Short mmCIF file of C-alpha atoms and ligand atoms in Angstrom, two decimals:
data_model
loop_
_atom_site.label_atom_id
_atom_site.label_comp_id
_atom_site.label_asym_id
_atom_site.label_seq_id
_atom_site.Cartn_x
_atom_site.Cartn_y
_atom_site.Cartn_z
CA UNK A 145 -18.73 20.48 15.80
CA UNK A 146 -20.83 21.01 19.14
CA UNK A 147 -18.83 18.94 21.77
CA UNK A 148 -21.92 16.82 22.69
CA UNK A 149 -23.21 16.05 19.43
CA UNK A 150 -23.63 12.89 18.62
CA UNK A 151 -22.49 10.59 15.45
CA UNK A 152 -24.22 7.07 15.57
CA UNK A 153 -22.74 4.61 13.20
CA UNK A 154 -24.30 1.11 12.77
CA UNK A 155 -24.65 -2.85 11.63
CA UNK A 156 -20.64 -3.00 10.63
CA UNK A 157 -17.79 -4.79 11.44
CA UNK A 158 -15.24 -3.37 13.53
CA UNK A 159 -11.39 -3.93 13.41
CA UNK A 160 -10.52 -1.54 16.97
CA UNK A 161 -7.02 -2.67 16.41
CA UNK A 162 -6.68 -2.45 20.53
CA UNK A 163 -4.48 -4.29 22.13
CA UNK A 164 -6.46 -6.93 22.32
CA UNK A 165 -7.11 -7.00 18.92
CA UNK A 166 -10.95 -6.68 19.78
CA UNK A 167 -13.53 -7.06 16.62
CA UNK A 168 -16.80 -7.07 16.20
CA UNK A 169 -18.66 -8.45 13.28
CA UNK A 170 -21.63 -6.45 13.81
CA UNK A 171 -21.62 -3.34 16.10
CA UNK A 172 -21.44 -0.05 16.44
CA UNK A 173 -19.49 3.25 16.85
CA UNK A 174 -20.74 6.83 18.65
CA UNK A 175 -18.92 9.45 18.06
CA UNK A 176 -19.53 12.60 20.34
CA UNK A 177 -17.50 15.65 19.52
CA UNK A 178 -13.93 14.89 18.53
CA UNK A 179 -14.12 11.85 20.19
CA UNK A 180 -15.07 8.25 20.52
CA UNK A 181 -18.23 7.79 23.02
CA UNK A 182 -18.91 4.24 22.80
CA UNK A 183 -18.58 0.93 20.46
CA UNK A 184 -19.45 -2.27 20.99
CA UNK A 185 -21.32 -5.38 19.68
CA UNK A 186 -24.87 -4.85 18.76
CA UNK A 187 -26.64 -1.53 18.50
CA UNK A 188 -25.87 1.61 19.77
CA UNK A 189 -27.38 1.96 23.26
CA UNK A 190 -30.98 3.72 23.35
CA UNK A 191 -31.88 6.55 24.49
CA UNK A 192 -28.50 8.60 23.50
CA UNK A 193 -29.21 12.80 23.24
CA UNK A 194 -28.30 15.34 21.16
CA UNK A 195 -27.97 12.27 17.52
CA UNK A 196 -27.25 14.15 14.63
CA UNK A 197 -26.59 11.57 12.32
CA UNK A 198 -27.09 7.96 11.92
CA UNK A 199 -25.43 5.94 9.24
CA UNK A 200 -26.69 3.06 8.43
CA UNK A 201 -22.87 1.19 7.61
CA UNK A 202 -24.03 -1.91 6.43
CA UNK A 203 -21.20 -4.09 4.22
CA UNK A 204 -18.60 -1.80 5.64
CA UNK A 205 -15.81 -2.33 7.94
CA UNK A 206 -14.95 0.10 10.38
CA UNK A 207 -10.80 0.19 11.28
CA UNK A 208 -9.51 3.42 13.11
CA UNK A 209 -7.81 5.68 10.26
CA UNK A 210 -4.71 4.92 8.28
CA UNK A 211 -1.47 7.06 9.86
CA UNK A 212 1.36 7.86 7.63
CA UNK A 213 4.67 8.32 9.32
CA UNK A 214 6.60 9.33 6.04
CA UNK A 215 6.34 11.52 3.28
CA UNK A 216 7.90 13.79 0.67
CA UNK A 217 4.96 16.25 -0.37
CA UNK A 218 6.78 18.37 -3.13
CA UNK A 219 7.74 14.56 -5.00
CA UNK A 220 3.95 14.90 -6.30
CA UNK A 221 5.05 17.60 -9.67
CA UNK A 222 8.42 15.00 -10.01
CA UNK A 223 6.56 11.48 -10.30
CA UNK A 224 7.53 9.26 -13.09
CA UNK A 225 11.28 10.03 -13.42
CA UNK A 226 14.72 8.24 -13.06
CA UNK A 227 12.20 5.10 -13.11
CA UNK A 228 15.18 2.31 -13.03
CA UNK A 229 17.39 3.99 -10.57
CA UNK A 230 18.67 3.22 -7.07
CA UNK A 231 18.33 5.21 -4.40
CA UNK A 232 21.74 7.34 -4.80
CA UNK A 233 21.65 7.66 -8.78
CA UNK A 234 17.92 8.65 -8.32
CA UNK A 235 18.73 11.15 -5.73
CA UNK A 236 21.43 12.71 -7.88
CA UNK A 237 19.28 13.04 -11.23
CA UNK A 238 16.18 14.77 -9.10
CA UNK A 239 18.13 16.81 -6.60
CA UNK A 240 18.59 19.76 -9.83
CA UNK A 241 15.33 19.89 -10.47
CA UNK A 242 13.94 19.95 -6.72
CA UNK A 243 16.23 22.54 -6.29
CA UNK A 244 13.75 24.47 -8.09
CA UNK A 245 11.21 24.35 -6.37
CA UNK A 246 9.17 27.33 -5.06
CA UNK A 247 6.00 28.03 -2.82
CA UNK A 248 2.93 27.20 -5.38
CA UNK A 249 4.80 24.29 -6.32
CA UNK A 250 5.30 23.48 -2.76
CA UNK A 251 1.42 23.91 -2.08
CA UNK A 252 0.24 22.34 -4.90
CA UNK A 253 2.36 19.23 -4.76
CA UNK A 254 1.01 19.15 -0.86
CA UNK A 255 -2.59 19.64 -2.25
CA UNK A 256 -2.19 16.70 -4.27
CA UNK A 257 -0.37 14.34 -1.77
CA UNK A 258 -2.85 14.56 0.65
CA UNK A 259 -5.89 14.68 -1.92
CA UNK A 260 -4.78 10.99 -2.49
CA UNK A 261 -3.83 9.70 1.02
CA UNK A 262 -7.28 11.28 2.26
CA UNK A 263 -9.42 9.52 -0.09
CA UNK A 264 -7.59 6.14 0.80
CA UNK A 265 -8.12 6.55 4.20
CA UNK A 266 -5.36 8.44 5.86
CA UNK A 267 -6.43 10.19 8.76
CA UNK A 268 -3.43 11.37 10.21
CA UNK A 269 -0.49 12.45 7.38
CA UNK A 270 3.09 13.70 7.71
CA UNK A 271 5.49 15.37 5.35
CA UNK A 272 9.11 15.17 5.82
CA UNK A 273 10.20 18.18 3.57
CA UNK A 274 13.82 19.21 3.51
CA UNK A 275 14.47 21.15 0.29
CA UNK A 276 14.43 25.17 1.11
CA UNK A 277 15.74 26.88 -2.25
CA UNK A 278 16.59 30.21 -1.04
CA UNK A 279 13.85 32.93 -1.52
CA UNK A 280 11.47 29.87 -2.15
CA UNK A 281 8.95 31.38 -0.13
CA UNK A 282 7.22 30.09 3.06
CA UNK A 283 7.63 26.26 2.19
CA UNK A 284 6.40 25.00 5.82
CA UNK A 285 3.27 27.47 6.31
CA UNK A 286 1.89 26.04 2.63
CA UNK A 287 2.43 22.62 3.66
CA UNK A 288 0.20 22.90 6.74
CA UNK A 289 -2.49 25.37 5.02
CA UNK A 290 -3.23 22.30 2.26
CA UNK A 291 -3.47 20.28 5.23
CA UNK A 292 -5.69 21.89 7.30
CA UNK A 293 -7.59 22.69 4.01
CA UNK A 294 -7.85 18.42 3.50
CA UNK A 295 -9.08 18.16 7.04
CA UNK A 296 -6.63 15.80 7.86
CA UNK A 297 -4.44 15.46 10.98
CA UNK A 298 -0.86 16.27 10.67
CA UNK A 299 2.84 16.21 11.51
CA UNK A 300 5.18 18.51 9.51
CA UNK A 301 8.86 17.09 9.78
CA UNK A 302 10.99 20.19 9.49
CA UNK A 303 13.38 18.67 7.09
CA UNK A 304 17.12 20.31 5.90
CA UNK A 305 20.44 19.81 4.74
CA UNK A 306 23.63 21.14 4.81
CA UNK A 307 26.08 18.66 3.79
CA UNK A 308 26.59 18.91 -0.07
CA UNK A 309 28.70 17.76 -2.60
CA UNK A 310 31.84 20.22 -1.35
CA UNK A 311 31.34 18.63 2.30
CA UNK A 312 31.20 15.08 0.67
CA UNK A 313 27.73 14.63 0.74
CA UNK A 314 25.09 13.99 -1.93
CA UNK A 315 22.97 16.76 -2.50
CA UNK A 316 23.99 20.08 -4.84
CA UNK A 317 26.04 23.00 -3.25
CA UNK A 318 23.08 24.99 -4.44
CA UNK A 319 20.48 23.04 -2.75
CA UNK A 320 21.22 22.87 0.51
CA UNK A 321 20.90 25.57 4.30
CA UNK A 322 23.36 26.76 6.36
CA UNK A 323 24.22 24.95 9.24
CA UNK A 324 22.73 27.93 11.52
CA UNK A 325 19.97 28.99 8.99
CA UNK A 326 18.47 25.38 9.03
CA UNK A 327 18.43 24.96 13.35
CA UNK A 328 16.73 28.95 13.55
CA UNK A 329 14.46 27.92 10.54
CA UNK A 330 13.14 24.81 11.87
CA UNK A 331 12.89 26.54 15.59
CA UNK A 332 10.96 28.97 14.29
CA UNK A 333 8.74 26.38 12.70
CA UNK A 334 7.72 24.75 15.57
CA UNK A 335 7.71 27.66 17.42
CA UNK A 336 4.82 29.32 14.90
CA UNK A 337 2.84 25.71 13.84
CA UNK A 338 3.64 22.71 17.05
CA UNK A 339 0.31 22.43 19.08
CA UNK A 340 0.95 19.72 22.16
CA UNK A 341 -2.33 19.41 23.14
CA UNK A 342 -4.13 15.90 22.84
CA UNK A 343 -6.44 16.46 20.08
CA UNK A 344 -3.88 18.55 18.19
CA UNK A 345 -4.21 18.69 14.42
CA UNK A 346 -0.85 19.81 13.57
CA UNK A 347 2.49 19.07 15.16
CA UNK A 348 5.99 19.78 14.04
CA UNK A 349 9.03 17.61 14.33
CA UNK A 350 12.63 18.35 13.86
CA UNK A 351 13.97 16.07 10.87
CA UNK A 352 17.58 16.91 9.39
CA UNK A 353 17.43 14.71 6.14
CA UNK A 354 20.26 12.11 6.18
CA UNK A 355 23.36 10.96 6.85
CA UNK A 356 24.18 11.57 3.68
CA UNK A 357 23.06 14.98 3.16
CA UNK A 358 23.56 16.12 6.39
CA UNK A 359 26.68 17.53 8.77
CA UNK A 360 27.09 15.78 11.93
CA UNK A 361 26.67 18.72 13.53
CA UNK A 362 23.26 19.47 12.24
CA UNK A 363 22.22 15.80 13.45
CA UNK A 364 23.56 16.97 17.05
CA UNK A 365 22.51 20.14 17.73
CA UNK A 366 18.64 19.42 15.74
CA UNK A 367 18.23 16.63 18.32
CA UNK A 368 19.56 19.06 20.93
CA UNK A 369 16.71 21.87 19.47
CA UNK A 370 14.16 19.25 19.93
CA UNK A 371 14.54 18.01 23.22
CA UNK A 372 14.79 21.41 24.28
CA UNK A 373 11.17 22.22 22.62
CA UNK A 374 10.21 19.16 23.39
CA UNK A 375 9.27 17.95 19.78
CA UNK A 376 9.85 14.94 18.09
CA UNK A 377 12.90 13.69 15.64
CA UNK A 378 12.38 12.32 12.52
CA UNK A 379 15.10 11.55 9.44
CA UNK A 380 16.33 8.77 7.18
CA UNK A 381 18.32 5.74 7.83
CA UNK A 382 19.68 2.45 6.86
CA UNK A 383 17.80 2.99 3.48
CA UNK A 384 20.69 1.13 0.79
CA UNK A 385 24.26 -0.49 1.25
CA UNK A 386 25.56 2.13 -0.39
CA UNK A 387 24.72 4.39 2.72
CA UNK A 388 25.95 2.00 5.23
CA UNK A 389 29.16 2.08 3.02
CA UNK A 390 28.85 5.44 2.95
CA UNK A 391 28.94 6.19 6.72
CA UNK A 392 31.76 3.86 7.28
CA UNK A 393 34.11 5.81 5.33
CA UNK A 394 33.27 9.25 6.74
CA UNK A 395 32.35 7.75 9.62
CA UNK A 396 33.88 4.79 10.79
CA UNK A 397 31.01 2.97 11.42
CA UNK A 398 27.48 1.52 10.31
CA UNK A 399 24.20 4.02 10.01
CA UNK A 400 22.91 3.15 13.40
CA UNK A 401 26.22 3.15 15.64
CA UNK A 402 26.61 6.71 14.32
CA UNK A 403 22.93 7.98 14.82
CA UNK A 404 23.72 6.75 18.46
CA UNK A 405 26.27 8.66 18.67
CA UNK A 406 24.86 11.59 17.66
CA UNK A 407 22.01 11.67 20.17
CA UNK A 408 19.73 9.88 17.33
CA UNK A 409 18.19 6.96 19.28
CA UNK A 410 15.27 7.29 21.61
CA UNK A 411 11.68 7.08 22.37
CA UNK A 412 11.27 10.31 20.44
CA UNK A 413 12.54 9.77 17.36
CA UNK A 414 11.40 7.55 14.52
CA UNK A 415 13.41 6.97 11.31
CA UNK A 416 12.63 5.64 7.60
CA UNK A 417 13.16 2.45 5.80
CA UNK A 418 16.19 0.83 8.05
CA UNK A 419 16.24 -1.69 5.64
CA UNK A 420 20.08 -2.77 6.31
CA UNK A 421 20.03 -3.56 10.05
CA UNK A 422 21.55 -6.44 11.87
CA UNK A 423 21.00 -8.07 14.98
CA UNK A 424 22.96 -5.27 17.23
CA UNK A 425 20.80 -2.24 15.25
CA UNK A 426 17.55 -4.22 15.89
CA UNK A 427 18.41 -4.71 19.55
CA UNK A 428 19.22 -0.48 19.59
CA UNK A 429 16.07 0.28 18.22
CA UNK A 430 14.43 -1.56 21.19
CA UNK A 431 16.54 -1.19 23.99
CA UNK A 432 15.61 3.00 22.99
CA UNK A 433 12.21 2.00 21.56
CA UNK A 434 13.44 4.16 18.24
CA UNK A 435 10.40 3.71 15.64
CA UNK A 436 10.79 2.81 12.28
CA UNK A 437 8.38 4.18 9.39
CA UNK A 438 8.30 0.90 6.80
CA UNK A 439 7.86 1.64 3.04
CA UNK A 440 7.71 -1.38 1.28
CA UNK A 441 6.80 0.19 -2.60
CA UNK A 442 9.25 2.73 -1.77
CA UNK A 443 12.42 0.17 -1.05
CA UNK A 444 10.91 -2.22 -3.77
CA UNK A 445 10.72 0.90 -6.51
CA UNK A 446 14.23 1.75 -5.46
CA UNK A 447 15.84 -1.95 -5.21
CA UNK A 448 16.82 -1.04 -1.19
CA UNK A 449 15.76 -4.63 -0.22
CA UNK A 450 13.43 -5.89 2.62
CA UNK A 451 13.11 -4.56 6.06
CA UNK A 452 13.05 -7.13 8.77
CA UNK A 453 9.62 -5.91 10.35
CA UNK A 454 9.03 -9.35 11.62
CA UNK A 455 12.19 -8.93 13.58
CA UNK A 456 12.04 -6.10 14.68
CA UNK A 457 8.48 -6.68 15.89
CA UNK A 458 9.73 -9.07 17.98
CA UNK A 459 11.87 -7.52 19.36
CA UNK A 460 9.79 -4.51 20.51
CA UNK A 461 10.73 -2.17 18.10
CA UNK A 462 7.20 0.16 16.87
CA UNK A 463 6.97 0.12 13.59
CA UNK A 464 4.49 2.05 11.23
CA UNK A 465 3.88 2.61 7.55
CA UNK A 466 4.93 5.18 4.73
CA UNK A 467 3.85 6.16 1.93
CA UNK A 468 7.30 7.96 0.93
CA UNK A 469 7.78 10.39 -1.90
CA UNK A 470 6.24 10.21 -4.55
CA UNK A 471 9.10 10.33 -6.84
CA UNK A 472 9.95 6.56 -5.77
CA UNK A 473 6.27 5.53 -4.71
CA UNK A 474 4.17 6.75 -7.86
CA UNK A 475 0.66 5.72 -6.99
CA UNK A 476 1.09 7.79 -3.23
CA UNK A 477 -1.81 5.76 -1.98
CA UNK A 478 -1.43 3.96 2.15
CA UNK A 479 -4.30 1.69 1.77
CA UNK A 480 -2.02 -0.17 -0.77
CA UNK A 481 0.98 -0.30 1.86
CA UNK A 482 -0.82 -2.70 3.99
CA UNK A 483 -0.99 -5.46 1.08
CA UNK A 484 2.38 -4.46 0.21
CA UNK A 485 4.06 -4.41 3.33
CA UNK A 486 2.35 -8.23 3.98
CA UNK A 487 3.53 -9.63 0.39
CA UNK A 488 6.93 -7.88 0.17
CA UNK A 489 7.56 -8.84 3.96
CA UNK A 490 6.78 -12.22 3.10
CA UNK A 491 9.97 -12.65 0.41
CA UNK A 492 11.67 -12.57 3.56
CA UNK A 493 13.38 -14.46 5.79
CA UNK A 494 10.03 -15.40 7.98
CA UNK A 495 8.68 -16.56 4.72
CA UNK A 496 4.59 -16.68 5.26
CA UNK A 497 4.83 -16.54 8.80
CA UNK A 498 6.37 -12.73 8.37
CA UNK A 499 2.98 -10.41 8.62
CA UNK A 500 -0.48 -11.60 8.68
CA UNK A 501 -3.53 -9.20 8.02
CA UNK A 502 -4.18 -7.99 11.55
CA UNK A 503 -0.18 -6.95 11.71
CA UNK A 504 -0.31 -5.29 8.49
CA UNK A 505 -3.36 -3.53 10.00
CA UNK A 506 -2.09 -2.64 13.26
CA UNK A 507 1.20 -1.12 11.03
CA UNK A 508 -0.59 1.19 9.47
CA UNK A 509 -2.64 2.27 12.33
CA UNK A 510 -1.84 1.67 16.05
CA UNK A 511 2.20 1.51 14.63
CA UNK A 512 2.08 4.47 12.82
CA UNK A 513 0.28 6.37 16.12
CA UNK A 514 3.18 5.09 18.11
CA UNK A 515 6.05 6.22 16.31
CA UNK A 516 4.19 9.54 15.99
CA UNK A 517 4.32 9.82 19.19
CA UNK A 518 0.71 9.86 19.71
CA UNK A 519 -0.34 6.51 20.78
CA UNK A 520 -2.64 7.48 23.57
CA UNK A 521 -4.34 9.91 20.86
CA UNK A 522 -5.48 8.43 17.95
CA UNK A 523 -4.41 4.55 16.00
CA UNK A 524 -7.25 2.38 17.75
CA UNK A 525 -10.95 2.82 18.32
CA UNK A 526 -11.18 3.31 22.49
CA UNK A 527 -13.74 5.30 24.37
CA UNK A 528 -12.02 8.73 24.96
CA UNK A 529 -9.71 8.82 21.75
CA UNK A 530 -10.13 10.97 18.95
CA UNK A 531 -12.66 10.08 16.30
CA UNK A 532 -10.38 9.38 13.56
CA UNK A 533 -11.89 6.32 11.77
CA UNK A 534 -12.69 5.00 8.44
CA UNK A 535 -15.93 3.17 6.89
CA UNK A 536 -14.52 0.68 4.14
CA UNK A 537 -16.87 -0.33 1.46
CA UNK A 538 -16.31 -4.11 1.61
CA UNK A 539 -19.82 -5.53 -0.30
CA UNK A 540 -19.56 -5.21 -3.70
CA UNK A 541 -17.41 -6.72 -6.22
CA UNK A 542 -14.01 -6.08 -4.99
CA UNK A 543 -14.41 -7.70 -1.79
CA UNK A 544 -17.99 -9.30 -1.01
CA UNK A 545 -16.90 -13.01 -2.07
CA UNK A 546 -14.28 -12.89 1.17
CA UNK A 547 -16.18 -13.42 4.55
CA UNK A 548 -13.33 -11.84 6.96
CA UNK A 549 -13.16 -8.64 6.57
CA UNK A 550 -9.77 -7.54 7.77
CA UNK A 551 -8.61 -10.09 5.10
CA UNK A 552 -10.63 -8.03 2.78
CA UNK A 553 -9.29 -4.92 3.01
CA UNK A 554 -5.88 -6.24 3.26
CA UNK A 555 -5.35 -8.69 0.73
CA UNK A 556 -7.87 -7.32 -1.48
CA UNK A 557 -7.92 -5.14 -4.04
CA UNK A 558 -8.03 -1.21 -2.75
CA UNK A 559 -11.24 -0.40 -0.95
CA UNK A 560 -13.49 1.93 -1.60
CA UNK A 561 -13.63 4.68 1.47
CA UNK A 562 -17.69 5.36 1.84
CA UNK A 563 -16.84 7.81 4.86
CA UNK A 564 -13.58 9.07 6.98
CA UNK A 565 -13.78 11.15 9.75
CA UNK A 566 -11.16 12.89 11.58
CA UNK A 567 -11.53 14.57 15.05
CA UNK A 568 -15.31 14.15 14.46
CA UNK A 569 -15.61 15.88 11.44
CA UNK A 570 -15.99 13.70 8.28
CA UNK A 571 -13.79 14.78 5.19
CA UNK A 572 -14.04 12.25 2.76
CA UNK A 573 -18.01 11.14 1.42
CA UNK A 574 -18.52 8.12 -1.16
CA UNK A 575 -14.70 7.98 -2.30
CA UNK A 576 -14.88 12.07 -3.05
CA UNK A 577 -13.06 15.00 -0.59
CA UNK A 578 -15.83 16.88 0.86
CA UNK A 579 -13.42 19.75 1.74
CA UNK A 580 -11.18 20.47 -1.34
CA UNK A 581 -11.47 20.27 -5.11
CA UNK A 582 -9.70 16.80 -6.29
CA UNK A 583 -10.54 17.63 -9.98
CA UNK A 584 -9.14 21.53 -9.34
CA UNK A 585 -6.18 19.78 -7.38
CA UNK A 586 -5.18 17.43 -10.32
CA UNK A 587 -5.41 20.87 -12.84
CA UNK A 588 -2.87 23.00 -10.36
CA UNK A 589 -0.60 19.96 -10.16
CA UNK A 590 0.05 19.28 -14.03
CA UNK A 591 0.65 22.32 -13.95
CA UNK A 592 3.05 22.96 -11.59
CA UNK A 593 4.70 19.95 -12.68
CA UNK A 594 5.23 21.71 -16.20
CA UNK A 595 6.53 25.14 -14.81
CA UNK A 596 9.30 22.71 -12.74
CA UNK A 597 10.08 21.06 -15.91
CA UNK A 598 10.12 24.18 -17.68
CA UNK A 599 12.75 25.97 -15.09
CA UNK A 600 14.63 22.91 -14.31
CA UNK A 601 15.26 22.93 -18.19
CA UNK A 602 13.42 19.21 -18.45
ZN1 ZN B 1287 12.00 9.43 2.25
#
């Protein structure tokens, strides 16, 4: 797009999730470029040049787009198994079959992941893939080309693991890297795909996959390889009891004292789930503002248990929303999350004080920029950030009996997405990709889903 055309939307309601929480119940939004001109209360000023378009938003609410901080693309061709497992027995029945994988799975597992969090909204979406089969083909470079292909923004974690079941770890010998071939691997990843620029659509981050899975070693020297490039850190952590028990026999000490001591707290790194966390860990997280990516399907699906968001929102402690895999969050959608992460948040401790609607909002946008790392960039509507913003469909059955309509979207039932746009340029239109075949995507999944079955002898 022409960096002074204009985009004029008008007569919504506007969530900016700012932080002052700013909202309009009728305004409007100009896009020029990749960027956000103007918004305000009202109409759009007169006189502005160079108007394309002018959408006439009526009913809808306007929020900045949903961000997903974590993700397991290839999961898509392995949903609906080990259904009443926890998270270790689960791991242990997929990990032979992921082991399988290969690069059209890869891509059209990615395809379908991002069909589904694009349509809901998503506007900026990760994928934390760590399973490299030898001669699987070029795992990373699919992942980004079905991005780029959605239209959406994106961070690829550069995932691995080289702690198996002969080192004491989890995973299969045969599924797992080398310590060396994993750090030149994922160098060479960033080094090919990591743009730092502002409006950058695809960024790399270095994101060994757990404790668990994972040598010390590889947790040192990867967060030594991306403070040197200058990248991001990304992994798994405090996820069940059985890992904390885990790292205090290998380790002698809980999930978070040993990230620390391997270099894994900081401003740059943000982790999954840290559902088990006590006081101390909370107070770590904020002292080295280390972000958390809460998935509240995800722990619920797997019987983890409840992450004390409210707590660690006090305490300072950015927090965002994933989806996670797919294998242990079926439906793959973030629009869901928000409701989720309110109700599940609420069988906690805070009881209904835990999350209200704007929180749950500002998790899965302005929360989910921050722990990305890209705060200043995208995850609130503000003159001079990047048009990334979604138009939800909040008058018709669904939703038009509830006057507030952050409590709409939120508490709701799913809303329909009339219109998202990212960097300026929309990608979905009335609910449908504009970019990409969903009906061709949902062929090339089934059946890469039945090839996997077929070689993982399913
Ligand atoms: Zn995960």
């Amino acid at each position: 797009m022409a960096a002074d055309r204009r985009i004029v939307i008008e007569n919504c309601s506007i969530a900016t999730v700012d932080a002052h929480d700013t909202e309009y119940a009728d305004g409007y939004v100009v896009i020029v470029g990749n960027r956000v001109e103007s918004l305000g209360a009202g109409r759009a000023p007169e006189g502005l040049e160079n108007v394309v378009r002018r959408i006439d938003a009526t009913g809808h609410l306007v929020t900045p787009g949903l961000v997903n901080t974590h993700h397991h693309y290839y999961q898509w061709i392995t949903r609906g198994l080990a259904t009443d497992h926890n998270l270790f027995n689960w791991l242990v029945a997929l990990y032979p079959t992921w082991a399988r994988i290969d690069e059209p799975m890869v891509y059209a597992a990615a395809q379908g992941s991002l069909a589904m969090m694009a349509r809901g909204g998503v506007t900026t979406a990760m994928d934390h893939h760590y399973v490299f089969p030898r001669d699987s083909g070029d795992l990373s470079g699919a992942i980004i080309r079905a991005a780029r292909e959605t239209g959406v923004r994106f961070t690829l974690a550069r995932g691995s693991m080289d702690r198996s079941e002969k080192d004491g770890g989890l995973p299969p010998d045969f599924a797992v890297e080398t310590l060396e071939g994993a750090l030149t691997a994922t160098e060479a990843t960033v080094k090919e795909h990591h743009d730092p620029s502002f409006d950058a659509m695809t960024q790399v981050a270095v994101a060994p996959c757990s404790p668990f899975s994972v040598s010390t070693e590889l947790l040192r020297e990867g967060a030594e390889l991306a403070r040197r490039l200058g990248v991001r850190l990304h992994t798994h952590g405090s996820e069940t009891v059985e890992e904390e028990q885990f790292c205090k026999e290998l380790f002698g000490m809980g999930p978070t004292d040993y990230f620390e001591s391997t270099g894994w707290l900081g401003e740059d790194v943000w982790m999954a789930h840290c559902v088990h966390m006590n006081d101390s860990d909370i107070a770590a997280f904020a002292r080295t503002k280390t972000g958390v990516a809460h998935c509240p399907s995800s722990n619920a699906r797997l019987a983890a248990g409840i992450a004390r968001v409210p707590d660690m929102l006090a305490a300072g402690v950015p927090v965002g929303l994933g989806v996670d895999g797919t294998a242990s969050n079926e439906s793959g959608e973030l629009h869901t999350e928000l409701r989720n992460a309110l109700l599940i948040n609420r069988l906690g401790a805070h009881k209904e004080a835990a999350l209200n609607a704007r929180q749950a909002l500002r998790l899965g946008t302005y929360g989910g920029a921050q722990v990305l790392g890209r705060a200043s960039q995208i995850g609130s509507l503000e003159p001079g950030k990047l048009a990334d913003l979604v138009l939800w469909k909040l008058d018709t059955l669904a939703h038009a009996s509830i006057a507030d309509p952050v409590t709409a979207l939120v508490f709701g039932a799913a809303a329909p997405v009339t219109a998202s746009f990212v960097n300026g340029r929309q990608i979905v239109e009335a609910g449908r990709l504009l970019h990409v075949d969903e009906d061709a995507i949902a062929r090339a999944t089934r059946a890469e889903a039945q090839r996997l079955a077929q070689l993982a002898g399913r």
